[in-house]
Coordinates of C-alpha atoms and ligand atoms in Angstrom, one line a residue:
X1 CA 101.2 110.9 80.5
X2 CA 99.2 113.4 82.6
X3 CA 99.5 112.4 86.2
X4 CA 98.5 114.2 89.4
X5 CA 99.3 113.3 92.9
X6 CA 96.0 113.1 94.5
X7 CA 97.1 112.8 98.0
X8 CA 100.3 111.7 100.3
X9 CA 99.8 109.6 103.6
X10 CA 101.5 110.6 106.8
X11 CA 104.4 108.2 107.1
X12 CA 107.2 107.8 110.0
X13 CA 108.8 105.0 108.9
X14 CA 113.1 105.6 108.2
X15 CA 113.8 106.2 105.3
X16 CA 116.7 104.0 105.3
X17 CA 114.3 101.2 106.4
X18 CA 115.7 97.4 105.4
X19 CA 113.0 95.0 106.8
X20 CA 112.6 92.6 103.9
X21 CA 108.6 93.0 103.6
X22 CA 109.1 96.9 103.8
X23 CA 111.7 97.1 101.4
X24 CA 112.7 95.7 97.5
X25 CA 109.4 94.5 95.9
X26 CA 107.4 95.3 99.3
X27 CA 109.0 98.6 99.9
X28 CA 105.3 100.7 100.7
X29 CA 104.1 103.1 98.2
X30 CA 102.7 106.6 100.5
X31 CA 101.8 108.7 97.4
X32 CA 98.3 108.5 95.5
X33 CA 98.1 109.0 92.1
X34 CA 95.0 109.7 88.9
X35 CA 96.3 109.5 85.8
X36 CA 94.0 110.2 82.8
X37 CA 95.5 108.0 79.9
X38 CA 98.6 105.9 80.8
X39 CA 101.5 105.4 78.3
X40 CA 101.7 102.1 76.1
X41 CA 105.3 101.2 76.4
X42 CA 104.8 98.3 73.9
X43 CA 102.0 96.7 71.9
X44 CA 98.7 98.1 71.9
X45 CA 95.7 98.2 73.8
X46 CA 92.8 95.8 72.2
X47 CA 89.8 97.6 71.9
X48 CA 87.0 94.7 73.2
X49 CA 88.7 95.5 77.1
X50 CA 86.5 97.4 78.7
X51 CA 86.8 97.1 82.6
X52 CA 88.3 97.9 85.8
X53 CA 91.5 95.4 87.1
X54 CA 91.5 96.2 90.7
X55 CA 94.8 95.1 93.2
X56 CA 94.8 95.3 97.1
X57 CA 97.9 95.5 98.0
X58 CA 99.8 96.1 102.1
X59 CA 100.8 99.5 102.4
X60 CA 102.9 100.3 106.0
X61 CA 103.1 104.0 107.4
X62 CA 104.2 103.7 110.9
X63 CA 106.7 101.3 112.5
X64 CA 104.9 98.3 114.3
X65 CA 104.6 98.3 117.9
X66 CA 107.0 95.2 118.5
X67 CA 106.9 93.3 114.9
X68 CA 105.7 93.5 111.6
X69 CA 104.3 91.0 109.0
X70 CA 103.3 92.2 105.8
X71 CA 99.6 91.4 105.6
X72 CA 99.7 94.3 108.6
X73 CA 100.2 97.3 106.1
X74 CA 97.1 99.5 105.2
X75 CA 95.3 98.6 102.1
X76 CA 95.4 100.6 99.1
X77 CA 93.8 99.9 96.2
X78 CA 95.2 100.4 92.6
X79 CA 92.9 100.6 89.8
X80 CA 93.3 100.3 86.0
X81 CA 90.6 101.0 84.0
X82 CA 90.4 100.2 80.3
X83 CA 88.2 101.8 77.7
X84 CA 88.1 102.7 74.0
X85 CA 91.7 101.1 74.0
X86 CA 93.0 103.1 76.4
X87 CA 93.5 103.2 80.0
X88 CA 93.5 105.1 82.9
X89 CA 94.8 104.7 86.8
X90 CA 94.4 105.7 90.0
X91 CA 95.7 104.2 93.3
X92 CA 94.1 105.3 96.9
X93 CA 94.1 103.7 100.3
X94 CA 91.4 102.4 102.0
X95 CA 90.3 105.2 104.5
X96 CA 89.7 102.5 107.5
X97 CA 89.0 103.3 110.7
X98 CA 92.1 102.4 111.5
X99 CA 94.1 103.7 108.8
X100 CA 92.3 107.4 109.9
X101 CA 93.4 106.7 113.8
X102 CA 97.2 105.7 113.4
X103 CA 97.6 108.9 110.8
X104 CA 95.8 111.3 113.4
X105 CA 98.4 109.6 115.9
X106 CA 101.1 109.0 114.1
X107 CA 101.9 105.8 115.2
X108 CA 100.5 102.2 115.4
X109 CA 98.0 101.9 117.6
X110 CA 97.0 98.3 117.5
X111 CA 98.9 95.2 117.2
X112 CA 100.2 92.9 114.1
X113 CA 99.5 89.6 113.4
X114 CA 102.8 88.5 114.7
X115 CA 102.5 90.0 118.4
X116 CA 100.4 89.9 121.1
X117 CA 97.4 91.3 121.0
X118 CA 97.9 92.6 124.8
X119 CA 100.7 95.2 123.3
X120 CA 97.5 97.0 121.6
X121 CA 97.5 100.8 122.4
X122 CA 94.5 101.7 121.7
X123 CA 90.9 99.7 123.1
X124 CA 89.0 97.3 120.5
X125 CA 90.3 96.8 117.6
X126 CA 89.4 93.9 115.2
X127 CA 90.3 90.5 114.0
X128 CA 89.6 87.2 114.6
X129 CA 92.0 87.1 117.6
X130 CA 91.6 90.5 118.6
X131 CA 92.8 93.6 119.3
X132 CA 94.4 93.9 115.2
X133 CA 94.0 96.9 112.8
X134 CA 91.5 96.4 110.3
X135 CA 93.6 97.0 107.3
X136 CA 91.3 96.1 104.6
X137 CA 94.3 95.1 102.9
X138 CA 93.4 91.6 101.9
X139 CA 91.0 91.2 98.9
X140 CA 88.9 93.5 97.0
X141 CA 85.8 92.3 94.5
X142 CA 83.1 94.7 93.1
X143 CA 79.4 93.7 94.4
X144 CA 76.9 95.9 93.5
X145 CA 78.7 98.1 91.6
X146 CA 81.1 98.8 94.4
X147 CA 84.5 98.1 95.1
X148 CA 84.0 96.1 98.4
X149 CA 88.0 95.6 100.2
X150 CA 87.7 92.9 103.5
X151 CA 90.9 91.8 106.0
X152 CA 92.0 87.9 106.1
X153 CA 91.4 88.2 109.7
X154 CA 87.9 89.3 109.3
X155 CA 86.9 93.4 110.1
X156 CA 84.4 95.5 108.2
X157 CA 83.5 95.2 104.8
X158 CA 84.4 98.4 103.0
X159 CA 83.0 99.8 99.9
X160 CA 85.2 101.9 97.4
X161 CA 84.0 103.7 94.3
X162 CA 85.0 101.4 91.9
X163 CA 86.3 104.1 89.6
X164 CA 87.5 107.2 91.9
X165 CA 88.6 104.8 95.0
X166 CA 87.1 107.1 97.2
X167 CA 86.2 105.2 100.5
X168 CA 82.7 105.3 100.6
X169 CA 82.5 103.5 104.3
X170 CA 81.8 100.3 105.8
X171 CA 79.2 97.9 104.8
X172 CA 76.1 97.5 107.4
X173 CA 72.8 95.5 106.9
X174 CA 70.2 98.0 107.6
X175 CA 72.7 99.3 110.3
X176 CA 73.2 95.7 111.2
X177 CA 77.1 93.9 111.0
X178 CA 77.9 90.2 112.7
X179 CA 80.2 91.0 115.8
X180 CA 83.0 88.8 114.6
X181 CA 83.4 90.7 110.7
X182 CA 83.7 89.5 108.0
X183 CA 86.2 87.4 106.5
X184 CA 88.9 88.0 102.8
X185 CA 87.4 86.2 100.0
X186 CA 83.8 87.4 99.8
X187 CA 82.5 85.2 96.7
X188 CA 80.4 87.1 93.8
X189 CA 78.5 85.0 91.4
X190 CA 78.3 87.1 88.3
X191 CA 75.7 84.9 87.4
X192 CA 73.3 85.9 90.2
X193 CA 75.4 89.4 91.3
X194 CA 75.4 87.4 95.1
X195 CA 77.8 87.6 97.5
X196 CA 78.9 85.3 100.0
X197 CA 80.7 85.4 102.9
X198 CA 81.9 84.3 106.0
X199 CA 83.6 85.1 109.8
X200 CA 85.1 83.2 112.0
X201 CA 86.6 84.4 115.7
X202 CA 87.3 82.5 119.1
X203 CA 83.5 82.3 120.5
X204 CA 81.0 79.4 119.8
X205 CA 79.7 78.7 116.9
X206 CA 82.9 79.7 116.0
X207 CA 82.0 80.3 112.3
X208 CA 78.9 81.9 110.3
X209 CA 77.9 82.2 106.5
X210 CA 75.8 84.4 105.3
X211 CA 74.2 86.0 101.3
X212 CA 74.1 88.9 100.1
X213 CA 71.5 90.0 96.7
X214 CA 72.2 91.8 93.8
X215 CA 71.2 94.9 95.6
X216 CA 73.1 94.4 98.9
X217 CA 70.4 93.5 101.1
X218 CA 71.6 90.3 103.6
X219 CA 69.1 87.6 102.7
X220 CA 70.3 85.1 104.6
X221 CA 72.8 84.1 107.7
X222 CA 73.7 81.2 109.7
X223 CA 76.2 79.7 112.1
X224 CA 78.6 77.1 110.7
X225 CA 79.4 75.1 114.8
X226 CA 82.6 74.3 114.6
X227 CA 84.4 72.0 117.4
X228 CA 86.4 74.9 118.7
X229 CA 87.8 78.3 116.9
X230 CA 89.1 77.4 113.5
X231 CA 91.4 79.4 110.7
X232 CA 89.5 78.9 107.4
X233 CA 90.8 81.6 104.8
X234 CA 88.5 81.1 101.5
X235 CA 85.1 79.2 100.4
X236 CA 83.7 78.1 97.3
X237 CA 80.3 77.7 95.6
X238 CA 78.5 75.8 92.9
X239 CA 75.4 76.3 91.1
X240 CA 73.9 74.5 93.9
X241 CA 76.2 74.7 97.0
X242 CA 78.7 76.6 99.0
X243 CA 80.9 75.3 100.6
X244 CA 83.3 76.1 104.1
X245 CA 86.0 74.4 106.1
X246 CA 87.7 73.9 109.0
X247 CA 91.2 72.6 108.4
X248 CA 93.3 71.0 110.8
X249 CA 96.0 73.7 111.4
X250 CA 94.1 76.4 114.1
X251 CA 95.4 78.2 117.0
X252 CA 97.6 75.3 119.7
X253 CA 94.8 75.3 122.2
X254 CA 97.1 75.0 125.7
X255 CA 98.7 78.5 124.4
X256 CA 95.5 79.5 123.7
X257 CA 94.1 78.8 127.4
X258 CA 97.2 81.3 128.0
X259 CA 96.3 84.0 125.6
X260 CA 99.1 83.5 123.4
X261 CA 98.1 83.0 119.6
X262 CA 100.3 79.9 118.1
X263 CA 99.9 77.9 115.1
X264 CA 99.9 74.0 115.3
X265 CA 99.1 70.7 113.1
X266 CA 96.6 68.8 115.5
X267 CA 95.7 65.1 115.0
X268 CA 92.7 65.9 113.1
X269 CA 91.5 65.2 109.0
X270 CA 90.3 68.1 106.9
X271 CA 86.6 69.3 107.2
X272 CA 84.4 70.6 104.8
X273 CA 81.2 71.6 105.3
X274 CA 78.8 71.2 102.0
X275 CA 75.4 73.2 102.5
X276 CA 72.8 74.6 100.2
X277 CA 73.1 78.5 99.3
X278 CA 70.6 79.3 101.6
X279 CA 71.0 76.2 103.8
X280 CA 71.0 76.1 107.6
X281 CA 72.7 74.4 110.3
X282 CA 70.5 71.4 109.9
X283 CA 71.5 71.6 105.9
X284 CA 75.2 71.2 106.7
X285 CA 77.6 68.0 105.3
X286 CA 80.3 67.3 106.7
X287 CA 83.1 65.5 104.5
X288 CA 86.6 64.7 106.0
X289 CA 89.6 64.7 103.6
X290 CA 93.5 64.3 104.3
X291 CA 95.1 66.6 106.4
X292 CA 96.6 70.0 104.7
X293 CA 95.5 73.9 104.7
X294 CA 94.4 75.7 101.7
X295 CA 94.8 79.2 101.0
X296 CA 92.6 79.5 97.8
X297 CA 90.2 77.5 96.4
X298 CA 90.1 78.3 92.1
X299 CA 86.4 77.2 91.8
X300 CA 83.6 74.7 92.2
X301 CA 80.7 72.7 91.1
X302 CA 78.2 69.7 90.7
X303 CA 78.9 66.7 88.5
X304 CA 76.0 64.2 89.5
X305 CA 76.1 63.1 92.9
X306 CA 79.3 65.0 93.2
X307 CA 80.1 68.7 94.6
X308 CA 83.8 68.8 92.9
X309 CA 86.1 71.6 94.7
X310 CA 89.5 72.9 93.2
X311 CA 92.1 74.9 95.2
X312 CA 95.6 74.2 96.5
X313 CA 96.3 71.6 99.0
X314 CA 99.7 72.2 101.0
X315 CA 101.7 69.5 101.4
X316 CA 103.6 70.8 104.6
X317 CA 101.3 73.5 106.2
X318 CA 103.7 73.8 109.2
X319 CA 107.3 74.2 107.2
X320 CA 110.1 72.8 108.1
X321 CA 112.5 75.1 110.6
X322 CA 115.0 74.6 107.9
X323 CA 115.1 78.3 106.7
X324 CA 117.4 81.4 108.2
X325 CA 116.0 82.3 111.4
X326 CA 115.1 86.2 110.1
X327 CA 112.6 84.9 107.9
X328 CA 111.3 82.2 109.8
X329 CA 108.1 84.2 111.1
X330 CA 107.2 84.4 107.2
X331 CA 107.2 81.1 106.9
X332 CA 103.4 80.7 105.5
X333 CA 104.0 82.8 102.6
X334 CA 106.1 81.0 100.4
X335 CA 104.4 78.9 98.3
X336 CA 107.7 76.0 98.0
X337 CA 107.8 76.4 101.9
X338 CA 104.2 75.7 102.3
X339 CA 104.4 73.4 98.8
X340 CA 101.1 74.3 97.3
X341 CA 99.3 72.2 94.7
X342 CA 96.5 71.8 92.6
X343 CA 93.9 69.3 94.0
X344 CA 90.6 68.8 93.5
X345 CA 88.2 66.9 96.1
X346 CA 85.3 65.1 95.4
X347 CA 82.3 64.8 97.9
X348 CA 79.7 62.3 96.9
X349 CA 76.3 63.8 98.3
X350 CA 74.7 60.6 98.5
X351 CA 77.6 58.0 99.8
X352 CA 79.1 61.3 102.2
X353 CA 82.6 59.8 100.9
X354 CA 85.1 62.1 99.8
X355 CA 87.8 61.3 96.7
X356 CA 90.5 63.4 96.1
X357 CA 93.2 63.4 93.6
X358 CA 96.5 65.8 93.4
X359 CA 96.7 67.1 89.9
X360 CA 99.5 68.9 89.6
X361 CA 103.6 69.0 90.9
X362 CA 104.6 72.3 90.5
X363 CA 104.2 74.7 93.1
X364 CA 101.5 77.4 92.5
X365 CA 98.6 79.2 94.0
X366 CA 96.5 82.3 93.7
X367 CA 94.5 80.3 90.6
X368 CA 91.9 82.6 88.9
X369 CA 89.7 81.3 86.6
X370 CA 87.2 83.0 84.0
X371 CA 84.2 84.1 85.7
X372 CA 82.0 83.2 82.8
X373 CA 82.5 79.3 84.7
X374 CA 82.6 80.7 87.5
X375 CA 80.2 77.9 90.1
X376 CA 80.5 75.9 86.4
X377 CA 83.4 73.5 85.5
X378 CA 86.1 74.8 84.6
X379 CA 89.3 74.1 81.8
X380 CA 91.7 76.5 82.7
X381 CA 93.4 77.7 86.0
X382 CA 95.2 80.8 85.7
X383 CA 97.6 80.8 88.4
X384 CA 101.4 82.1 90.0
X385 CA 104.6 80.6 90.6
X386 CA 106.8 81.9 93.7
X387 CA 109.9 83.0 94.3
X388 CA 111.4 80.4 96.7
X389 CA 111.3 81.4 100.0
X390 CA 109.4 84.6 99.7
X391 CA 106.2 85.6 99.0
X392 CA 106.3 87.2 95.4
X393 CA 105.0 85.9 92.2
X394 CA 108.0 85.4 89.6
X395 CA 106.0 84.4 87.0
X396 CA 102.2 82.6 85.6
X397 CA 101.4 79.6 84.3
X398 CA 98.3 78.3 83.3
X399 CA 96.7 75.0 84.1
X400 CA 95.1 73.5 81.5
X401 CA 93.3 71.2 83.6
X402 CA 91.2 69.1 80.6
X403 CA 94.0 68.7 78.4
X404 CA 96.9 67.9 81.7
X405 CA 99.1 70.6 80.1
X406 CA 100.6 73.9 81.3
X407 CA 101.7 77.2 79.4
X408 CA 104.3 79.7 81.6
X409 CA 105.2 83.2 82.0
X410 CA 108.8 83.5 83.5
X411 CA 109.3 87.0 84.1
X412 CA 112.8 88.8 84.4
X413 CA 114.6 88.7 87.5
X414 CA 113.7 90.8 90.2
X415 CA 109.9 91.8 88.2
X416 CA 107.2 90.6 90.2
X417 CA 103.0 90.0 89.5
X418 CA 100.3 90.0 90.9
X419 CA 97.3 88.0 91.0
X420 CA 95.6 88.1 87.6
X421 CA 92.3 89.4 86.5
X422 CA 90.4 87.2 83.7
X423 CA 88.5 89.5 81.4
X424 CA 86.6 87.5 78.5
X425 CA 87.0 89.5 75.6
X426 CA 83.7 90.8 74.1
X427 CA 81.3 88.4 72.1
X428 CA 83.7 85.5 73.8
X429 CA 82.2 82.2 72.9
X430 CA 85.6 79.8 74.3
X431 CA 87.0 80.0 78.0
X432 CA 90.4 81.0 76.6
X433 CA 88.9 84.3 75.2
X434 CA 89.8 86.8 77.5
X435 CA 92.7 88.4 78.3
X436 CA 94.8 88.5 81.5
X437 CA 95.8 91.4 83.9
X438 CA 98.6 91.7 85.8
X439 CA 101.1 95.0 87.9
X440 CA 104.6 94.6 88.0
X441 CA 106.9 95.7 90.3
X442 CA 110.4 95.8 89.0
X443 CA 112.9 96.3 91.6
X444 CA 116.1 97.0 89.2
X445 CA 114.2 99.3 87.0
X446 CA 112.2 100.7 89.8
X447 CA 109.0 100.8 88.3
X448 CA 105.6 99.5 87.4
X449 CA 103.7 98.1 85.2
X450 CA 100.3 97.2 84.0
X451 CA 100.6 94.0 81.5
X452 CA 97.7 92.9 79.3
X453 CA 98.2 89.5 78.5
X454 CA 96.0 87.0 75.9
X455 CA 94.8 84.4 78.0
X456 CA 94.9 81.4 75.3
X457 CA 99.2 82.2 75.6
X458 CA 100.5 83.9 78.3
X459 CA 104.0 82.2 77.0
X460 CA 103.5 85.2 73.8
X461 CA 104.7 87.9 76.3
X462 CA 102.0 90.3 77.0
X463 CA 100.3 92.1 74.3
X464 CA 100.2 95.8 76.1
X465 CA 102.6 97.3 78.8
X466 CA 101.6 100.3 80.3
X467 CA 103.5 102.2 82.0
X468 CA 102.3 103.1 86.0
X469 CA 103.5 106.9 87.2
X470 CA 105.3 105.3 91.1
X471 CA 106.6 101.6 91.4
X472 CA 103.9 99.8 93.6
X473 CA 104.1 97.7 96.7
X474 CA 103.8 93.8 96.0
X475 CA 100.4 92.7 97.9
X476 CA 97.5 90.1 98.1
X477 CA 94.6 89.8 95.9
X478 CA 92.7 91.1 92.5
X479 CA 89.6 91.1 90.7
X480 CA 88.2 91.8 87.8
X481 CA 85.4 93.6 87.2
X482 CA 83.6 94.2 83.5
X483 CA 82.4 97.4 82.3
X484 CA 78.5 95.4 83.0
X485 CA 79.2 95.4 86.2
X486 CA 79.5 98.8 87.1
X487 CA 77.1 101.3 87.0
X488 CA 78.9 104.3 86.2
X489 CA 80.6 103.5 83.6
X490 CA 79.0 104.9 80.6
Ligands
FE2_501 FE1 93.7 85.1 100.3

C-alpha cells in the first residue's frame, strides 16, 4: 500500500483526552491521507464497481469553549474510489471558514450546539440559532459533479472535488446565498441531476425551499411560513412532489423569549407540507400526522391520489431522564433512546387525510435506498442498528419492505459502520443488484476499514475488505456517487 500524508491539522486538544465523543470510536482523526491502490485484506474487488463512496464524518481540533457535542467537530471527508477492481482513498477536511479561523487561532472561536451562543468569541458565525461554527460536517452528496458537504444547522453549501477533496469554496447563486443557509440533506434526483434544499432559522417565514438544475443554476425558491421557528432536519421528493415539515419538538418558546436555546414536546400534531417541485406558497398542503420527530426520511412517491413518504418515526423524541447524567446531553443520538422506526405516511391529495402505518419494531435509522427508485417506490431499505445508548452503528440490516422480511449484519464488538452507499452494479436490471459500502472503525484492532458488501445478502459477510492507512472517526452521513456522475473520471 503506497500511502502519503497529504497534510496534518493544527490540533490542541490533550492527548490524554477521555470525553466519550472524542475518544474510542469518535476519537478525531488530524492526519490526511492519498493512497493510490489500497490493500484487499479478504475477497476481491468486483470489477462492475466503478464509483466514489463518500463519508462526512466530525473531526474536533481544539477544546470547546464550555462543552462539546459531537456534531460540533470539523468535517472531513473520506473518499474511496473504486475502479478497474481496485481502489483508491483519500481523506481531507472541509477547508470552512471556520475550520481556516480556529486553526489560524488556535482555539474555538465560536460556540457548540450545547452552549450558548452568547459565549461566541468571535462576531457572526452561522446556524440556525446563531453564533455556531459552520462545520460542514453533516452530509455530503455530489451535484454537478461536485462533492457538495452542508451543516444540520444550516451554513454554506460547500463544494469539494469529488475525487482530490480539495475545497473548492462555498456555493453562491450568481453571488447570491439565502441569509439563513442552507440546511443537511440536500436531495439529488439522479433522474433529473436536481437538487433540493432547504433552511430554516428564528425569523418569519421561518423556513424556505428552493431547486437547483443539473448545471447549478437556482431555478426556483420560496418561503415555507411556518407558525413560529421550527427544527426540521431532512425532506423528501417524488416524481411529482417534495415534501417539508415542521415537527412538534422545536425550541421551548418562554426560554426562547430569554435567549436560551431548549428543546421541548409542545401540544401540537406533526406537519408536513406537500408542494409541487416548483410549487409556491399558494401550492403548499398541509397534512397533520401523530406527534414524533424524524431524523431521516428513506424515500418517497405517488401511488394515485396518494404522496406515500418513508422515514423513521420516533416513538419518544424527548427520552426519558433514565440514563447516567454524563451522557444525558447526548440523549438524541441513540437510536433505542430516541426508539426509531420505520413508518410510512400516507397523504391523500384529494381527501387532505393523512394514514400512517408503523412497519417495523426494531430500532434503526439512517435507511438508504438504491437511487435507481430513488422519487420511485421502493423494496428495500438499507439501513443501521445502534449501539444502545450511543450513537454508533453496530451493525445493518435490510428492510425488505414488499416481502415484511429483514436480513442483518452484526458486526464484532467494538467495529462500528457507517451509513451505507448503494451502488447498482453495472447492467443492473433488479433493485437488489448493487452492492453496499460501508468504513469501519474498530476500536480493539485500531483500525479501518472499507467493506464492500452484496446488497441482495448483507448476512454473507462482505465480499471485499480493504484495508484504510489511519483508523477514522465515527460520523454522520454518506453518499454514493457513480462513475456517470462525475465528470472527471475517465
Ligand atoms: Fe441527518
Amino acid at each position: 500500500m503506497d500511502v502519503d500524508l497529504l497534510g496534518r491539522a493544527l490540533r490542541t486538544l490533550p492527548d490524554d483526552d477521555d470525553h466519550p465523543y472524542r475518544s474510542g470510536p469518535w476519537r478525531p482523526q488530524h492526519e490526511e491521507w492519498s493512497v493510490d491502490v489500497l490493500d484487499v485484506v479478504e475477497g476481491a474487488l468486483p470489477d462492475d464497481l466503478e464509483g466514489v463512496y463518500l463519508r462526512n464524518t466530525e473531526n474536533p481540533v481544539h477544546l470547546p469553549i464550555e462543552r462539546y457535542h459531537p456534531f460540533d467537530g470539523d468535517g472531513m471527508v473520506h473518499a474511496v474510489a473504486f475502479r478497474d477492481g481496485r481502489a483508491s482513498y483519500r481523506n481531507r477536511f472541509v477547508r470552512t471558514q471556520g475550520f481556516e479561523a480556529e486553526q489560524e487561532a488556535g482555539r474555538s472561536l465560536w460556540a457548540g450546539i450545547s452552549e450558548s451562543p452568547k459565549v461566541a468569541e468571535a462576531p457572526g458565525g452561522w446556524g440556525a440559532r446563531g453564533r455556531m461554527k459552520d462545520a460542514s460536517s453533516t452530509d455530503v452528496v455530489v451535484h454537478a459533479g461536485q462533492a457538495v458537504t452542508s451543516f444540520w444547522q444550516c451554513g454554506d453549501l460547500y463544494r469539494l472535488d469529488p475525487l482530490t477533496l480539495d475545497t473548492l469554496g462555498a456555493t453562491g447563486w450568481d453571488g447570491w446565498f439565502p441569509d439563513t443557509g442552507v440546511s443537511a440533506h440536500t436531495k439529488v434526483d439522479p433522474a433529473t441531476g436536481e437538487m433540493f434544499f432547504f433552511g430554516y432559522g428564528l425569523e418569519a417565514p421561518y423556513l424556505h425551499y428552493g431547486v437547483v438544475d443539473a448545471e447549478d443554476r437556482l431555478v426556483h425558491h420560496t418561503p415555507v411560513p411556518l407558525p413560529g421557528p421550527r427544527l426540521p432536519h431532512d425532506m423528501a421528493f417524488t416524481t411529482d412532489h417534495v415534501i417539508l415539515n415542521a415537527f412538534p419538538m422545536y425550541w421551548d418558546e418562554d426560554l426562547l423569549a430569554r435567549g436560551r436555546f431548549a428543546l421541548a414536546m409542545h401540544d401540537e400534531p406533526s406537519r408536513f407540507a406537500v408542494l409541487p417541485r416548483r410549487g409556491g406558497v399558494d401550492d403548499i398542503r398541509w397534512f397533520e400526522a401523530d406527534p414524533t420527530y424524524v431524523l431521516h426520511f428513506t424515500n418517497a412517491w405517488e401511488e394515485g391520489d396518494e404522496v406515500v413518504l418513508e422515514g423513521f418515526h420516533q416513538d419518544t423524541p424527548m427520552p426519558r431522564p433514565d440514563v447516567s447524567d454524563d451522557m444525558w446531553m447526548f440523549r438524541y443520538l441513540a437510536l433505542d433512546w430516541m426508539e426509531t422506526h420505520l413508518h410510512r405516511w400516507r397523504f391523500d391529495l384529494v381527501t387532505g387525510e393523512t394514514k400512517e402505518e408503523r412497519l417495523r419494531d426494531e430500532f434503526t435509522e439512517f435507511g438508504i435506498v438504491n437511487p435507481a427508485v430513488a422519487g420511485r417506490s421502493h423494496r428495500y431499505v438499507h439501513a443501521a442498528t445502534g449501539k444502545p445508548g450511543w450513537f454508533l452503528f453496530d451493525g445493518l440490516v435490510t428492510h425488505d419492505v414488499a416481502a415484511g422480511t429483514d436480513t442483518h449484519l452484526r458486526l464484532p464488538d467494538g467495529v462500528y459502520c457507517s451509513e451505507v452507499g448503494v451502488a447498482p452494479k453495472a447492467g443492473a436490471t433488479d433493485e437488489d443488484d448493487a452492492y453496499l459500502v460501508t468504513l469501519t472503525t474498530d476500536v480493539a484492532q485500531d483500525r479501518s476499514e472499507c467493506l464492500v458488501l452484496d446488497a441482495a445478502d448483507i448476512s454473507a459477510g462482505p465480499v471485499a475488505r480493504l484495508r484504510l492507512p489511519q483508523r477514522i472517526s465515527s460520523g454522520t452521513h454518506a453518499h454514493w456517487a457513480p462513475a456517470s456522475a462525475l465528470p472527471g473520471w475517465s
